[in-house]
Coordinates of C-alpha atoms and ligand atoms in Angstrom, one line a residue:
X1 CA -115.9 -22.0 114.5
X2 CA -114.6 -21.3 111.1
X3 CA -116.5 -17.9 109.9
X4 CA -116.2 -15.7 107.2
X5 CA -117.1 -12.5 107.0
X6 CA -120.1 -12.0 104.1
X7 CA -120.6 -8.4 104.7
X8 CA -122.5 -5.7 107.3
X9 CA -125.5 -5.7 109.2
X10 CA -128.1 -2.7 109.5
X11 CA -126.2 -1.7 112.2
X12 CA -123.0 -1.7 111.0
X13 CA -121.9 -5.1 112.3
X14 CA -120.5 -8.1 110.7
X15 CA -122.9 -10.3 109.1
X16 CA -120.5 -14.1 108.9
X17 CA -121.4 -17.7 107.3
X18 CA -120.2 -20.3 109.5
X19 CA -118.3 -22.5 107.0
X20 CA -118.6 -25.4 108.4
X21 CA -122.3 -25.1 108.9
X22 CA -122.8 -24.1 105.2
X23 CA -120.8 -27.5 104.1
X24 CA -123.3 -29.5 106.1
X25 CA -126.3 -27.8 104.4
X26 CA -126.9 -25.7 100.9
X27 CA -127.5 -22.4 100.2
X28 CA -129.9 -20.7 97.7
X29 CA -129.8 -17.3 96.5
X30 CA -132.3 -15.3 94.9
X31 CA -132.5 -12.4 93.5
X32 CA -133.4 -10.3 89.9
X33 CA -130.9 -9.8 87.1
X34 CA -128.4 -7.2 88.6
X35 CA -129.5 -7.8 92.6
X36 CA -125.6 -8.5 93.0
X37 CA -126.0 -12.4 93.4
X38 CA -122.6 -13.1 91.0
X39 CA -121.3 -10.7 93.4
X40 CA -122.1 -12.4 96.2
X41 CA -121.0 -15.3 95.4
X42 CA -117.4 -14.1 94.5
X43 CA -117.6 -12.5 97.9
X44 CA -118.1 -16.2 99.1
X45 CA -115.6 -17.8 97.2
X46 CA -112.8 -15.3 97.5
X47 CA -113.8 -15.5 101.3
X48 CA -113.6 -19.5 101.5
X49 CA -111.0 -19.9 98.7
X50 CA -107.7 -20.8 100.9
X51 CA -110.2 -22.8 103.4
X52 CA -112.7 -25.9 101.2
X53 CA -112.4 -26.8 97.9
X54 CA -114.5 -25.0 95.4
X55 CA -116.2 -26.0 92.1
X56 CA -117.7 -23.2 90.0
X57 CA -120.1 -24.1 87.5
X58 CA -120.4 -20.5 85.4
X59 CA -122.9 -20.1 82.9
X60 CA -121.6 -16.9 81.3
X61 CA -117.7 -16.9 81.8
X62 CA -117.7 -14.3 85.1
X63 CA -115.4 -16.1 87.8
X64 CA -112.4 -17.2 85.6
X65 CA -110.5 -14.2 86.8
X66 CA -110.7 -16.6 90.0
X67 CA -107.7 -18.1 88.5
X68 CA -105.4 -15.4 88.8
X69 CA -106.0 -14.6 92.5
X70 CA -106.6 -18.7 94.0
X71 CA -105.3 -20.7 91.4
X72 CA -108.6 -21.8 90.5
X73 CA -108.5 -24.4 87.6
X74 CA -110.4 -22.8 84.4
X75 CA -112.1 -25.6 82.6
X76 CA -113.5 -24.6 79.1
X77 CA -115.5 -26.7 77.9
X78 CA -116.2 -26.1 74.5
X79 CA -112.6 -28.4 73.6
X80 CA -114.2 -31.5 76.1
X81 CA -115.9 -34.1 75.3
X82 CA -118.9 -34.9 77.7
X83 CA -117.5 -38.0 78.8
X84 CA -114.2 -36.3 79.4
X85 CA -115.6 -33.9 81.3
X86 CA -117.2 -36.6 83.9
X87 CA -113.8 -37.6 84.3
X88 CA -113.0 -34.0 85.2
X89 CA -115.5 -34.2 87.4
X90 CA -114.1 -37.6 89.1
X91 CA -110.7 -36.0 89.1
X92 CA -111.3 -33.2 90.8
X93 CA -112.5 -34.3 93.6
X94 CA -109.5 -37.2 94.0
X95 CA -106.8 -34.5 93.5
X96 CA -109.3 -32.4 95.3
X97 CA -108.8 -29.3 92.5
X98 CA -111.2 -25.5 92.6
X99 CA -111.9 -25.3 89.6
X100 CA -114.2 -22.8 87.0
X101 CA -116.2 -24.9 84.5
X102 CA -116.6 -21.7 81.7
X103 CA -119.5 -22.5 79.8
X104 CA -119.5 -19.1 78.0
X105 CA -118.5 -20.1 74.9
X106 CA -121.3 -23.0 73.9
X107 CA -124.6 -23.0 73.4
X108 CA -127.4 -23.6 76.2
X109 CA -127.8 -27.6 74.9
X110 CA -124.0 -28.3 75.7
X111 CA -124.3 -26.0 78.6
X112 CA -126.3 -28.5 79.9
X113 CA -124.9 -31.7 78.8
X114 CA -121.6 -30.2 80.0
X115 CA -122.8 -29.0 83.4
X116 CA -124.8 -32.6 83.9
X117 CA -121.7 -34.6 82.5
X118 CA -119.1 -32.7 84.9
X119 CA -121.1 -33.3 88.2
X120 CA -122.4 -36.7 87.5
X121 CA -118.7 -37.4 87.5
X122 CA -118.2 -35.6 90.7
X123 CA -121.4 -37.3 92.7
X124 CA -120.1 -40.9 91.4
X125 CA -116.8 -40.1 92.5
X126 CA -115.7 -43.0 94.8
X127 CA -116.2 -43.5 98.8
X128 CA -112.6 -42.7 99.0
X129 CA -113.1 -39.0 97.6
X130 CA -115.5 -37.8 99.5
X131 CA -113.7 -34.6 100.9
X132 CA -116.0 -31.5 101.1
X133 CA -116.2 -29.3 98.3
X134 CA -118.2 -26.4 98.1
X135 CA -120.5 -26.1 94.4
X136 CA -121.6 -23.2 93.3
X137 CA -123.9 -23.0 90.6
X138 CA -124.7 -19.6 88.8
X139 CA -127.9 -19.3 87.1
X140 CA -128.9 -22.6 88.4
X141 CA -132.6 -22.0 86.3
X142 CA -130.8 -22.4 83.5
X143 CA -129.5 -26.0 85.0
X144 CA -133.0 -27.0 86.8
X145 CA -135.5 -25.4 84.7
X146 CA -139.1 -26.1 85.4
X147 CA -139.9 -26.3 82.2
X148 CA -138.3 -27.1 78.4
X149 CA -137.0 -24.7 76.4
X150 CA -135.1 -24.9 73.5
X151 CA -132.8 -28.1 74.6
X152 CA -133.7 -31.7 73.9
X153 CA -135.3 -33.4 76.5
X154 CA -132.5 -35.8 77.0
X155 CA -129.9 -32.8 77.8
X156 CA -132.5 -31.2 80.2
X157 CA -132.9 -34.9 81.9
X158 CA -129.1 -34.9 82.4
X159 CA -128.8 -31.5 84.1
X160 CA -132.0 -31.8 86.2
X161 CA -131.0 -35.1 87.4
X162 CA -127.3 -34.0 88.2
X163 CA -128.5 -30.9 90.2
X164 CA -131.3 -32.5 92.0
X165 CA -128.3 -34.5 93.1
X166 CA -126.0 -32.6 93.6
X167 CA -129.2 -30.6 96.0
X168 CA -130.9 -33.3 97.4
X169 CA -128.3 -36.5 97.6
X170 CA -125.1 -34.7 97.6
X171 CA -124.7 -33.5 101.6
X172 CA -123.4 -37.3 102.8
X173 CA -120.8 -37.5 99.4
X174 CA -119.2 -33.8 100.6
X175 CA -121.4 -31.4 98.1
X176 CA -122.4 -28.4 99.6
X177 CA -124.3 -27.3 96.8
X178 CA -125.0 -23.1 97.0
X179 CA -127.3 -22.1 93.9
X180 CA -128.4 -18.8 92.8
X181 CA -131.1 -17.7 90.5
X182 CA -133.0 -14.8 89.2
X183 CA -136.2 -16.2 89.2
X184 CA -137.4 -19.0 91.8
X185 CA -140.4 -19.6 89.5
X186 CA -138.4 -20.9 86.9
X187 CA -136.2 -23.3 89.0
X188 CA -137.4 -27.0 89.5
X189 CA -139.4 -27.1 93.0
X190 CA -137.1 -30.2 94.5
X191 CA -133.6 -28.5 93.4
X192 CA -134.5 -25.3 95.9
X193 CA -136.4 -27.4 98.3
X194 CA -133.9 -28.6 100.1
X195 CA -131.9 -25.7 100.9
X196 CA -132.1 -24.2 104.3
X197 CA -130.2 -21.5 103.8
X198 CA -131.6 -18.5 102.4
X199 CA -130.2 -15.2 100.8
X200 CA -133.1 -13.1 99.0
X201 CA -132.2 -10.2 97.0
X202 CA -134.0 -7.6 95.2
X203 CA -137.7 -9.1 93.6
X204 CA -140.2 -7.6 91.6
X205 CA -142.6 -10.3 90.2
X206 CA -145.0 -11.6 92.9
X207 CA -145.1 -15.2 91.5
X208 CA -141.2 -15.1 92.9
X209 CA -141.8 -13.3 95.9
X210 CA -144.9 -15.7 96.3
X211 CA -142.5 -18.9 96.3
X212 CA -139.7 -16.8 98.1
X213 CA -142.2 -16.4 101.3
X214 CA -143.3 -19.9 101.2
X215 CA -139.2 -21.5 101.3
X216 CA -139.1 -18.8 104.2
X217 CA -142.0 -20.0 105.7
X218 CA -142.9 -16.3 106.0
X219 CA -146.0 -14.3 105.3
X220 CA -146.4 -13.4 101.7
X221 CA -147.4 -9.7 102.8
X222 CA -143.4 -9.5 104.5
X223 CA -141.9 -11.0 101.3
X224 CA -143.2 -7.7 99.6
X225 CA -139.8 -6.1 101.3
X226 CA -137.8 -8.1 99.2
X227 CA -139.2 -5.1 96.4
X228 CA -137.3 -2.2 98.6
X229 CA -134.0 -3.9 98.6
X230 CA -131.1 -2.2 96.9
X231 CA -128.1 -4.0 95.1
X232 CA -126.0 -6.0 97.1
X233 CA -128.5 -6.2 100.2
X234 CA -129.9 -9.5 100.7
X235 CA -132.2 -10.9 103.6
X236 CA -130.1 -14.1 105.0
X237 CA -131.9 -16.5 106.8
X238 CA -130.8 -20.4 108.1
X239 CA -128.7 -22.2 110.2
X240 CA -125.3 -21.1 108.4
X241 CA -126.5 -17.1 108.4
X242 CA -129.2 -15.9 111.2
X243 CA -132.0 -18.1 113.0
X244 CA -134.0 -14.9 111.9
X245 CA -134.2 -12.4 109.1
X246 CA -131.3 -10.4 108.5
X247 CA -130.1 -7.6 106.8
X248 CA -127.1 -7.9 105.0
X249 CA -124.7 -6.0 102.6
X250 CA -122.7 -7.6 100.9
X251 CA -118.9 -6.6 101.4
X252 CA -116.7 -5.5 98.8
X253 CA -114.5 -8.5 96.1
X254 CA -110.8 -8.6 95.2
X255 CA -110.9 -10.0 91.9
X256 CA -113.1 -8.3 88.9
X257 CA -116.0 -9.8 86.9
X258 CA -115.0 -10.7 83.5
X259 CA -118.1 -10.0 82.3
X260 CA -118.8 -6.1 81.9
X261 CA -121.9 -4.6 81.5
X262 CA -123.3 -1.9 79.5
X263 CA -120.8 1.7 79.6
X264 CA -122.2 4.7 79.4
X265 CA -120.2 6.5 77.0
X266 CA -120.5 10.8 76.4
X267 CA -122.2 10.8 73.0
X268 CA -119.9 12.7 70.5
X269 CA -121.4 15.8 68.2
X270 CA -121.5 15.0 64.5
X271 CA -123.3 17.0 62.4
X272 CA -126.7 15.7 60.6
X273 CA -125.5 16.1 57.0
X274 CA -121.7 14.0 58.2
X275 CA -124.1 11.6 60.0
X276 CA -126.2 10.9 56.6
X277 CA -123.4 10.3 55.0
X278 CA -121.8 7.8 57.3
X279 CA -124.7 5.7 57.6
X280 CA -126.3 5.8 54.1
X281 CA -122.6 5.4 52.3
X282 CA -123.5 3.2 49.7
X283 CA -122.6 -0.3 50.1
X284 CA -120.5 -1.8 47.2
X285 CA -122.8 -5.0 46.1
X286 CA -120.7 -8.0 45.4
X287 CA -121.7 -9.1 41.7
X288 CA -119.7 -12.6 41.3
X289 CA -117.6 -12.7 37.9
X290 CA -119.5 -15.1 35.3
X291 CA -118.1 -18.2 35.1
X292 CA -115.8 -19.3 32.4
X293 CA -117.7 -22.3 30.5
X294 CA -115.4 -25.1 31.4
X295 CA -114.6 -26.5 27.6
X296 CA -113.7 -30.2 27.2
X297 CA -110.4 -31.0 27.1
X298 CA -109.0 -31.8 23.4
X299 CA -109.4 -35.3 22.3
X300 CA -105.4 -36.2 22.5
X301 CA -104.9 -35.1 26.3
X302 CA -107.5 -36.9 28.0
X303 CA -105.8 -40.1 25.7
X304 CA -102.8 -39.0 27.3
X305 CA -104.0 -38.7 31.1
X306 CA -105.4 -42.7 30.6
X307 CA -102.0 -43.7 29.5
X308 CA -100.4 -42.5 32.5
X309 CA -102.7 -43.6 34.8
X310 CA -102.5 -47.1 33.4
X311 CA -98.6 -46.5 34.0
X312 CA -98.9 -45.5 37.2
X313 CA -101.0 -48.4 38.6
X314 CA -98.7 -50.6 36.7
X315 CA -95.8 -49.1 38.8
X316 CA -97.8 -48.7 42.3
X317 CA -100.5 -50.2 43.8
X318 CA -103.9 -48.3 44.7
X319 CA -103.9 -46.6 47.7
X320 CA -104.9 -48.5 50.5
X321 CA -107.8 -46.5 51.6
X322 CA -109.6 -47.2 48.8
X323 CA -109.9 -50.1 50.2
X324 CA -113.2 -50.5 52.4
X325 CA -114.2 -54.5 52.3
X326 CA -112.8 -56.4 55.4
X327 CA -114.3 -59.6 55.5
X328 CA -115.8 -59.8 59.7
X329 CA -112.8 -62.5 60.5
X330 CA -110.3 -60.1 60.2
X331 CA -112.4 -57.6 61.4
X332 CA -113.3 -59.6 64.6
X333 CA -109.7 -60.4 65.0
X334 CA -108.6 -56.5 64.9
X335 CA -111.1 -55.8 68.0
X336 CA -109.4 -58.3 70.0
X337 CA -106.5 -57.5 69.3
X338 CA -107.7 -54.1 70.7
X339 CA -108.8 -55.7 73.8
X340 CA -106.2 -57.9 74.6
X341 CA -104.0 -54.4 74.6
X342 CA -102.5 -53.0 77.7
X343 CA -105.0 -51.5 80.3
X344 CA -107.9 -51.6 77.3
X345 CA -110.3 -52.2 79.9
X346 CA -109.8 -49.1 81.6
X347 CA -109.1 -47.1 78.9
X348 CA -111.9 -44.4 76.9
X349 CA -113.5 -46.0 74.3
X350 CA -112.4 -42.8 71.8
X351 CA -109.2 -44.0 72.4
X352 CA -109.4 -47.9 72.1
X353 CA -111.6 -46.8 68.8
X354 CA -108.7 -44.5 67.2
X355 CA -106.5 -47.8 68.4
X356 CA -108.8 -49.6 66.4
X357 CA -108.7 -47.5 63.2
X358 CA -104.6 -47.4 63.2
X359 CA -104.6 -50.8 62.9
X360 CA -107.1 -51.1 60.4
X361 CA -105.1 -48.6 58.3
X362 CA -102.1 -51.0 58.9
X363 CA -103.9 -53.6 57.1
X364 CA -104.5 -51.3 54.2
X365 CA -108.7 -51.1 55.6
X366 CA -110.4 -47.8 55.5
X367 CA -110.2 -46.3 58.7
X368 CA -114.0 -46.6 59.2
X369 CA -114.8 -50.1 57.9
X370 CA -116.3 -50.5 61.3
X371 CA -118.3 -47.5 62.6
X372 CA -118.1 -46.5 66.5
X373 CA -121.5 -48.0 67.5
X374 CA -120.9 -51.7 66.0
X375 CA -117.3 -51.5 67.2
X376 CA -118.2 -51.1 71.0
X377 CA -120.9 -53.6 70.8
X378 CA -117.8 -56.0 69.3
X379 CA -115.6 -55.4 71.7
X380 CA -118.2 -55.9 74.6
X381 CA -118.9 -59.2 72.8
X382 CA -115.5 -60.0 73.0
X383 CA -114.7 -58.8 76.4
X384 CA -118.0 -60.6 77.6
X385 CA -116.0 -63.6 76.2
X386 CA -118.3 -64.4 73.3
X387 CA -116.5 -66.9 70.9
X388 CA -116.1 -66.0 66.9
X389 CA -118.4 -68.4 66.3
X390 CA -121.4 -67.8 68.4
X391 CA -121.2 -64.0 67.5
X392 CA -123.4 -64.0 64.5
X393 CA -126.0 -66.6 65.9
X394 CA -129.2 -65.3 66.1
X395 CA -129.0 -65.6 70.4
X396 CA -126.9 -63.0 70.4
X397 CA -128.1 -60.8 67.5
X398 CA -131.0 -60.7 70.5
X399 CA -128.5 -59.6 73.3
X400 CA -127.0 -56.8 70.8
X401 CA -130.5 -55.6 70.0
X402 CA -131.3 -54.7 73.5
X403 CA -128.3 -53.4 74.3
X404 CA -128.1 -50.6 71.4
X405 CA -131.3 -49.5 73.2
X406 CA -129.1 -48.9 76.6
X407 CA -126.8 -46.2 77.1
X408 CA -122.9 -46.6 75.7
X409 CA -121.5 -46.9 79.2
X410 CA -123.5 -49.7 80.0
X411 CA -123.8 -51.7 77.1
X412 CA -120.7 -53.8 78.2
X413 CA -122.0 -54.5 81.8
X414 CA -125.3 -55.5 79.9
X415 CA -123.6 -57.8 77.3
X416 CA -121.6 -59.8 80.3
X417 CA -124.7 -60.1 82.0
X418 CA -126.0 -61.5 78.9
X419 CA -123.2 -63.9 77.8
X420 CA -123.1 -65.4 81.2
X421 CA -126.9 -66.0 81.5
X422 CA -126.8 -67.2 77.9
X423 CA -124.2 -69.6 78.8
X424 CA -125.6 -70.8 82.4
X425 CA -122.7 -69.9 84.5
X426 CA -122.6 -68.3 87.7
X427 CA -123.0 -64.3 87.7
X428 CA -120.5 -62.2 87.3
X429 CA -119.0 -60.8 90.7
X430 CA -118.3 -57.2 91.2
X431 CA -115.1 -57.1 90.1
X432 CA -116.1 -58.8 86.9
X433 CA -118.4 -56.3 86.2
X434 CA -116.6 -53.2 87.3
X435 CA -114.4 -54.2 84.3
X436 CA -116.7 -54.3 82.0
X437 CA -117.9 -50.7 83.4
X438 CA -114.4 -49.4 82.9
X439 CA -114.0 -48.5 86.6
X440 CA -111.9 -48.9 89.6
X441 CA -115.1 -48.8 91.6
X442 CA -117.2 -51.6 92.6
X443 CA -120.0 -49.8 94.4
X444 CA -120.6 -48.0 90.8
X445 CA -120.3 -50.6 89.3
X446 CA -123.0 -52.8 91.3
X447 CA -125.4 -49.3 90.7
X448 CA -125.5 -50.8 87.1
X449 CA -127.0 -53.4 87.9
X450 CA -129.6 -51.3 89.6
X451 CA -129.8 -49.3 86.6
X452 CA -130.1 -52.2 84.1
X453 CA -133.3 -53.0 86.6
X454 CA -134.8 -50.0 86.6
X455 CA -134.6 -50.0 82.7
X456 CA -136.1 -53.5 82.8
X457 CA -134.1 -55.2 80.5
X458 CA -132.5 -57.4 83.0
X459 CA -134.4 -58.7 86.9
X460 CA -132.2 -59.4 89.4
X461 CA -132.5 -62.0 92.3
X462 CA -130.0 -61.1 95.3
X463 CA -129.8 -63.7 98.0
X464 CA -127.3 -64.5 100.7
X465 CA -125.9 -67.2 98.4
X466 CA -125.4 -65.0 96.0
X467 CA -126.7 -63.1 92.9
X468 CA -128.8 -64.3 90.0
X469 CA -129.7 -62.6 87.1
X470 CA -131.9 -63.0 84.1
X471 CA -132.2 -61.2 81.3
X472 CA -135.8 -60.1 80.1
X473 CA -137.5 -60.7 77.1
X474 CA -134.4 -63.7 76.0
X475 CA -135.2 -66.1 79.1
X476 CA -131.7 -66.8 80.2
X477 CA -130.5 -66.9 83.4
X478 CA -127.7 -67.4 85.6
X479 CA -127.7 -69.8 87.8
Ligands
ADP501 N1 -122.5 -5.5 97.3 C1 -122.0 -4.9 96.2 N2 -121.1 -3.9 96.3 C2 -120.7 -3.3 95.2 N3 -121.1 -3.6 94.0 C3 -122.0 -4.5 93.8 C4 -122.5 -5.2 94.9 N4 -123.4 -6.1 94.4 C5 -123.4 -6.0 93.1 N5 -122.6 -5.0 92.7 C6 -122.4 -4.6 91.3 O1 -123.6 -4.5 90.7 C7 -123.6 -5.1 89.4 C8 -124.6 -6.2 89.2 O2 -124.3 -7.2 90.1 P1 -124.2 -8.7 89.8 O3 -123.6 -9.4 90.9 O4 -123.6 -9.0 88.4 O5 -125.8 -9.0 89.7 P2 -126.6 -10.4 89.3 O6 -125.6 -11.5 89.2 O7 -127.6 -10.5 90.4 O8 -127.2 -10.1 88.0 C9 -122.1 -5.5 89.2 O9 -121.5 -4.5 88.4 C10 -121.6 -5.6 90.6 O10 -120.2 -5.3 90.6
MG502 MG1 -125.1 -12.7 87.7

């Protein structure tokens, strides 16, 4: 059995996690701002560091000094974009990386687009990458509140969604989620349901201690203990910890919390009349200078300034990005040369779009004669193998409708679906489609098509001869 020590009993005695044990299940930790939970878990991660993988998902910027120590890989995410960080998140677990996602430095609506983005990437991860990996989640309220706050309801959907799998479907992919929060009220009922390990620190509001009792399947008159606990002791309970309430201590950490709190600093003497002074110095107001009336120029220089621009367009043509007009031929024939590009199906559409916009430029086009939304949708028609002269029927003005409503990623899965049921042929196999998903993965890319259901915008037949699709709303169908 591979224990670590988490700290001492009442008596004195060692109080362990079987590691093992804790991979196979999740851990939640409760306790009130300054209980010692961020402390706890450090103790956990420092303990476990040279044994599983670890990912750290940090709210306020406290285990990057993780790095120093274990090598941990810090991941800032304020200079990622969301869909690179679901890369990171697929990455990791191939390469099998610890690593710190720091979301100190943004705001809480990136905080949890960032947090959702990252471990979406990490629960998709292919069959192959399944190793265990230990994910512990700070402030997981913040991640699976119960109710909105000041983020869009399309950033809280992400983030709930991620953690309820990462809590609820992540055990047979190799998550061992362990979440701690401040207050169970606030955290979303299925996200601390299925833990079954239990640490519970210091409580003070009842409506906590209420829903504390109940995950214990204790009395609600012994959760009122959970008052008397002092920082750093916690009652462990479940199959990785004690098969009955325990005592615990936590044990002392190597590395230090970035964060510091509050220092209390010996106040120095100043006397009241220096004190007046210093806070009631007069500010100097800033009075901005008036303006010099700007006077026209005289008569014979503006003459002058046409006659050399006329003699300088005479010598050079205009600039090319002046330029904005590209008649949709060309344009058309720019996306494909895009796709027919090394690797384009695999690559990030940022990318294949900056690819795009160089060769505009090349052609003397503005760099955004085609904006980012209309490009993809061209380049799925194309890649969906849509000819130049069917683009602009009205058929497939249809098909491109529906599929601005879908999300980016699967608008090209959509569109293939669409071209192929427009067209009569045969559905497109697995392989087909994971290319249009811009994957290496089949099984994701067959959850597409579950997704695309679910959304209703396609209904799907599958049969032992085979899959048929149509496509809702147009009529067409594969045969
Ligand atoms: N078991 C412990 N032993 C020593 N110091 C602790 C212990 N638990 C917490 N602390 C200290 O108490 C303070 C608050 O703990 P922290 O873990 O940040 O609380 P929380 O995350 O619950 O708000 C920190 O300064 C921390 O170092
Ligand atoms: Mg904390």
């Amino acid at each position: 059995m591979t224990s670590i020590i988490l700290g001492q009993g009442r008596d004195g005695s060692d109080t362990c996690i079987d590691l093992p044990e804790l991979l196979a299940t999740r851990l939640l930790v409760q306790g009130n701002s300054g209980s010692g939970k961020s402390h706890l878990l450090r103790r956990l991660l420092e303990q476990t560091a040279t044994l599983v993988q670890q990912v750290m998902i940090d709210p306020e910027g406290d285990f990057v000094t993780l790095a120093d120590h274990y090598g941990h890989l810090v991941i800032d995410v304020e200079d990622q974009s969301e869909a690179s960080l679901r890369a990171a998140g697929e990455r990791v677990r191939a390469h099998r990386a610890s690593v710190v996602l720091n979301l100190e430095q943004v705001e809480a609506e990136m905080q949890l687009r960032a947090a959702g983005a990252f471990l979406n990437g990490m629960f998709e991860a292919p069959r192959a990458h399944w190793y265990p990996v230990l994910v512990v989640v700070d402030e997981a309220q913040l991640f699976a509140p119960v109710a909105g706050g000041d983020t869009s309801d399309e950033a809280r959907r992400l983030s709930l969604g991620a953690m309820t799998n990462l809590m609820c479907r992540g055990r047979k992919r190799g998550l061992a989620g362990v979440i701690a929060t401040q207050r169970l009220a606030k955290l979303a009922k299925n996200v601390a349901a299925e833990a079954s390990n239990f640490l519970m620190g210091r409580t003070f509001l009842d409506i906590d201690m209420a829903r504390a009792a109940d995950l214990l399947g204790m009395e609600r008159r012994a959760a009122e203990s959970f008052r008397d606990l002092a920082r750093g002791q916690f009652m462990a309970l479940g199959p990785a910890l004690s098969r009955r309430p325990k005592l615990v201590t936590i044990g002392p950490v190597t590395t230090a919390s970035h964060a510091t709190g509050p220092v209390l600093l010996p106040l120095e003497p100043v006397s009241a009349e220096d004190l007046r002074d210093i806070i009631l110095e007069p500010v100097h107001e800033f009075t901005p200078r008036p303006r010099r009336e700007s006077r026209p120029p005289p008569p014979d220089l503006l003459a002058q300034l046409d006659a050399y621009g006329a003699e300088r367009e005479a010598e050079e043509p205009a600039p090319a990005a002046v330029v904005v007009e590209a008649d949709p031929d060309q344009l058309w024939s720019l996306v494909a040369e895009v796709v027919a590009g090394e690797g384009s199906d695999y690559k990030p559409l940022a990318t294949l779009y900056q690819d795009f916009q160089l060769r505009a430029r090349i052609q003397g086009l503005s760099r955004n004669v085609l904006e980012l939304g209309p490009f993809h949708r061209m380049l799925a028609t194309i890649r969906a193998g849509l000819d130049r002269a069917r683009a602009d029927s009205e058929d497939w003005k249809q098909a491109q409708a529906i599929a601005a409503t879908l999300p980016e990623d699967v608008q090209g899965v959509f569109l293939l679906l669409a071209r192929t049921a427009l067209d009569g042929e045969t559905c497109p196999g697995d392989e087909a489609l994971a290319r249009a998903y811009g994957t290496h993965s089949l099984g994701r890319a067959r959850r597409q098509l579950n997704y695309l259901e679910e959304r209703e915008v396609i209904v799907l037949q599958e049969t032992p001869l085979g899959r048929r699709v149509a496509i809702v709303g147009l009529g067409w169908q594969t045969v």
